[in-house]
mmCIF file with all atom_site columns, C-alpha atoms in Angstrom:
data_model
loop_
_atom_site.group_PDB
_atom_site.id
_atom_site.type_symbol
_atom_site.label_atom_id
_atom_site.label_alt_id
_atom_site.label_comp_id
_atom_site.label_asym_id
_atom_site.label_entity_id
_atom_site.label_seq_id
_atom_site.pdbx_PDB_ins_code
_atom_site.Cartn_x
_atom_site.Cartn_y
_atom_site.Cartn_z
_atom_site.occupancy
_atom_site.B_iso_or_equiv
_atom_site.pdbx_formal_charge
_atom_site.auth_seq_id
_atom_site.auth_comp_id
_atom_site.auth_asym_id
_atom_site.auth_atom_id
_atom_site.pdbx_PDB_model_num
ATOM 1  C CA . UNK A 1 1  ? 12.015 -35.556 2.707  1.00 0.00 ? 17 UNK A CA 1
ATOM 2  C CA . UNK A 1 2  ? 13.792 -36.744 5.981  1.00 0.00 ? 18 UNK A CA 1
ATOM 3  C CA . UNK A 1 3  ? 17.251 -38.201 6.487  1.00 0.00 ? 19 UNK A CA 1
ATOM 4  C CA . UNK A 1 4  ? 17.989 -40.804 8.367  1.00 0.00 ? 20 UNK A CA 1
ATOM 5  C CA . UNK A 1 5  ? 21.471 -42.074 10.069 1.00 0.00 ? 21 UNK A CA 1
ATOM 6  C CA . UNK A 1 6  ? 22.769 -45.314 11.231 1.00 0.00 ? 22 UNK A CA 1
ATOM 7  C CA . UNK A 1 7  ? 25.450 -46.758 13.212 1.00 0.00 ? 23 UNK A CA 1
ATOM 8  C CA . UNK A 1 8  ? 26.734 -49.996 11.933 1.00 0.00 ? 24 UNK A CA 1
ATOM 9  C CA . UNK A 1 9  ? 29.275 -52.246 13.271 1.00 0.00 ? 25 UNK A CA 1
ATOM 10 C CA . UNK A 1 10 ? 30.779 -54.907 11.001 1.00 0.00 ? 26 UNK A CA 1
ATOM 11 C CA . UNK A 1 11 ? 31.481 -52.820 7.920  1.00 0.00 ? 27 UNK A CA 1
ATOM 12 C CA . UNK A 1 12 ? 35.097 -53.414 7.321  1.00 0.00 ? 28 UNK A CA 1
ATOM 13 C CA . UNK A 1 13 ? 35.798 -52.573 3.634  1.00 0.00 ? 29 UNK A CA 1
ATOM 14 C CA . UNK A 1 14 ? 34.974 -50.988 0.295  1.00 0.00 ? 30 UNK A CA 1
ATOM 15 C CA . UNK A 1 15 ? 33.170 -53.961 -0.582 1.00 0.00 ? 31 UNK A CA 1
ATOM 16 C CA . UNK A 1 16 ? 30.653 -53.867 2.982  1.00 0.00 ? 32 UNK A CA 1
ATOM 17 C CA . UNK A 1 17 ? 29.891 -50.380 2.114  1.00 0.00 ? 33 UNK A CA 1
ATOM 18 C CA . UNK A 1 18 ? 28.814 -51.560 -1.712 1.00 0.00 ? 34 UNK A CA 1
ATOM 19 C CA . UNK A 1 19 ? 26.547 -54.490 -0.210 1.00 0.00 ? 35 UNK A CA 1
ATOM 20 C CA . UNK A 1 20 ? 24.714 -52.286 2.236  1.00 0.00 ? 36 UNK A CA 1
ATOM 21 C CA . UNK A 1 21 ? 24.167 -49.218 -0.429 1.00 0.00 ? 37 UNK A CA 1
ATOM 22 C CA . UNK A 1 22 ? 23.022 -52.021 -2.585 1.00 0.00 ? 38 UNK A CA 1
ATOM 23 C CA . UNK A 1 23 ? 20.713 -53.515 -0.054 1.00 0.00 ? 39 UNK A CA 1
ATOM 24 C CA . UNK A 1 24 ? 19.249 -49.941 1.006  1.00 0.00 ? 40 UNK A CA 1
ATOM 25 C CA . UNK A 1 25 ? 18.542 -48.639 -2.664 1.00 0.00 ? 41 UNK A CA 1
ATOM 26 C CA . UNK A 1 26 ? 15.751 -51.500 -2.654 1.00 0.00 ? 42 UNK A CA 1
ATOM 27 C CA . UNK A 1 27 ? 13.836 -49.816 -0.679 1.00 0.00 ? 43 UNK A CA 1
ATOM 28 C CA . UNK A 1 28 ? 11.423 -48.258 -2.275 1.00 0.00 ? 44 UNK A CA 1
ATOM 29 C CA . UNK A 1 29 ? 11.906 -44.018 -1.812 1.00 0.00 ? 45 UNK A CA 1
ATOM 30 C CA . UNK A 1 30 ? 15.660 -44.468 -0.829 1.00 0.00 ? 46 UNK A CA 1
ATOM 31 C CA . UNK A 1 31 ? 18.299 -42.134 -2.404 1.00 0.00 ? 47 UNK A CA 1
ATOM 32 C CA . UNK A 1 32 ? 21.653 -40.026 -1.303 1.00 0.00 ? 48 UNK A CA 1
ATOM 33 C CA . UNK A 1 33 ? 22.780 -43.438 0.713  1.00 0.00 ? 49 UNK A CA 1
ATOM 34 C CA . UNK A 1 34 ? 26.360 -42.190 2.090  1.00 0.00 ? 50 UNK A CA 1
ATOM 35 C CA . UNK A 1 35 ? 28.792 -45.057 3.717  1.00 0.00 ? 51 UNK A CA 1
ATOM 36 C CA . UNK A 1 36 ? 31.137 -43.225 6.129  1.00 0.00 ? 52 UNK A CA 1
ATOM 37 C CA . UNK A 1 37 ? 33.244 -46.114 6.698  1.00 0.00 ? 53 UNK A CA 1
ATOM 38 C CA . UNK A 1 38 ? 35.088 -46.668 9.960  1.00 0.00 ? 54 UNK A CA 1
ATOM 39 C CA . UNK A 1 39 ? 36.680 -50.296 10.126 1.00 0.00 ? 55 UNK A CA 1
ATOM 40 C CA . UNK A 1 40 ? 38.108 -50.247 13.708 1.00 0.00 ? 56 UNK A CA 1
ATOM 41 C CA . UNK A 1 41 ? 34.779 -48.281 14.674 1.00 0.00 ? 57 UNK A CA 1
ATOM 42 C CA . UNK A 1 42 ? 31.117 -47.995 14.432 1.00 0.00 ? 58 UNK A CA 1
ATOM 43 C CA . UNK A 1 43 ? 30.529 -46.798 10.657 1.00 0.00 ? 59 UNK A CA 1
ATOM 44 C CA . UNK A 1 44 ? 27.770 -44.208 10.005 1.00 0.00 ? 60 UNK A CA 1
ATOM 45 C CA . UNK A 1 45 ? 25.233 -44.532 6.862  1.00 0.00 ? 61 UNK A CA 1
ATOM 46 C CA . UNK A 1 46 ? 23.081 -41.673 5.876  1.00 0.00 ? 62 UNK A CA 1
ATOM 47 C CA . UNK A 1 47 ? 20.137 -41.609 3.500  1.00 0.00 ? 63 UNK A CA 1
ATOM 48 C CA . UNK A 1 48 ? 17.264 -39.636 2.368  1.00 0.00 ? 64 UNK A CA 1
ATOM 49 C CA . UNK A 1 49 ? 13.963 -41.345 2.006  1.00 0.00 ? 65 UNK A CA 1
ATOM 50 C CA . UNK A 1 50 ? 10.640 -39.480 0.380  1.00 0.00 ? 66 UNK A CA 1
ATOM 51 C CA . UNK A 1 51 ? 8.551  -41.739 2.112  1.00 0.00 ? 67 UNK A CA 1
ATOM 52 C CA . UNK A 1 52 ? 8.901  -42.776 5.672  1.00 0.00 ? 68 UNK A CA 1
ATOM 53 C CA . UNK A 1 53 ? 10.978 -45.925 5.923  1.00 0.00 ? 69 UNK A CA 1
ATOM 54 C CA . UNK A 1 54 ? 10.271 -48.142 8.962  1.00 0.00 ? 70 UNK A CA 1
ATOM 55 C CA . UNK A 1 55 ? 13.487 -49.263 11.676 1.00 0.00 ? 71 UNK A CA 1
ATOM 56 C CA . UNK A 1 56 ? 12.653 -52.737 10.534 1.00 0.00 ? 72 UNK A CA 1
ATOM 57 C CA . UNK A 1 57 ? 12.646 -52.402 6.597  1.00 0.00 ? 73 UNK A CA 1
ATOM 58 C CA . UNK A 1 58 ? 16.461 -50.609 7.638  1.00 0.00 ? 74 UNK A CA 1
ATOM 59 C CA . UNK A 1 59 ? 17.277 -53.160 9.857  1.00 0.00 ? 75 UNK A CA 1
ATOM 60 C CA . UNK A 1 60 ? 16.313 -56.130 7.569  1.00 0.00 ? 76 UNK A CA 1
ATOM 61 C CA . UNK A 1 61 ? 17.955 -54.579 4.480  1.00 0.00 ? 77 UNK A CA 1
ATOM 62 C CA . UNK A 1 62 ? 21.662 -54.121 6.611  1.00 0.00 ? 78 UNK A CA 1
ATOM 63 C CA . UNK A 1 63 ? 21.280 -58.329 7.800  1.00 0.00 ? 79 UNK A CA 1
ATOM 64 C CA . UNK A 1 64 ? 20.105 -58.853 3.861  1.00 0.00 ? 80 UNK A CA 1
ATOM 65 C CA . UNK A 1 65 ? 23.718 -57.118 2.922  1.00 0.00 ? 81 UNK A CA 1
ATOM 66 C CA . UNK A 1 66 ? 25.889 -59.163 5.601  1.00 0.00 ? 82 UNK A CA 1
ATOM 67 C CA . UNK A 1 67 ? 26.799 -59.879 9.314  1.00 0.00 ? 83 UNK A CA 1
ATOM 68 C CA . UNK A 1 68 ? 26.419 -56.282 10.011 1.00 0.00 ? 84 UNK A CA 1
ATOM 69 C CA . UNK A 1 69 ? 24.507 -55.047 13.582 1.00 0.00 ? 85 UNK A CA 1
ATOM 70 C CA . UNK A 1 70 ? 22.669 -52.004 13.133 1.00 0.00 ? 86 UNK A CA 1
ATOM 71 C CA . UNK A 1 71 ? 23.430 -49.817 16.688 1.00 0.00 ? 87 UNK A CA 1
ATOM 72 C CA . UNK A 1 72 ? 21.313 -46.797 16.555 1.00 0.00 ? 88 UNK A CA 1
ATOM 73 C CA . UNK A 1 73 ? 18.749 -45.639 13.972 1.00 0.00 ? 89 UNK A CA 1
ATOM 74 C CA . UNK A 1 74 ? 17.570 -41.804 13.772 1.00 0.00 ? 90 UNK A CA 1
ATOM 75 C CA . UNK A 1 75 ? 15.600 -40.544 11.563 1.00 0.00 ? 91 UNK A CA 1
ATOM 76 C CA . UNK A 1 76 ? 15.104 -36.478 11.017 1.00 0.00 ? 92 UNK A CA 1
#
């Protein structure tokens, strides 16, 4: 299993953290999706994945949810 963490600008609310969890969980393997929220910041979303997920399946799901910009991507 690996864990991966993003930075994401944009998310401003309860309600951005519900659209991006949403968006995230369709990916298939995706579980333990964590929205640290940080409205005046960069926010920081962690997941687990049992099967590798690629940058762009991430990057496409968090545009899918709203006008979010994904900053960084690592995956462990």
């Amino acid at each position: 299993m690996s864990t991966t963490t993003l930075h994401v600008s944009g998310l401003t609310c309860g309600h951005c953290a519900a659209h991006v969890t949403e968006e995230l969980s369709e990916i298939a393997g995706v579980a333990n999706i964590n929205v640290d929220l940080h409205p005046s910041e960069v926010s920081v979303v962690t997941f687990d994945s049992q099967n590798p997920v690629s940058d762009d399946d991430v990057r496409a799901a968090i545009a899918e949810a709203g006008n979010y910009t994904v900053e960084s991507i690592e995956t462990k």
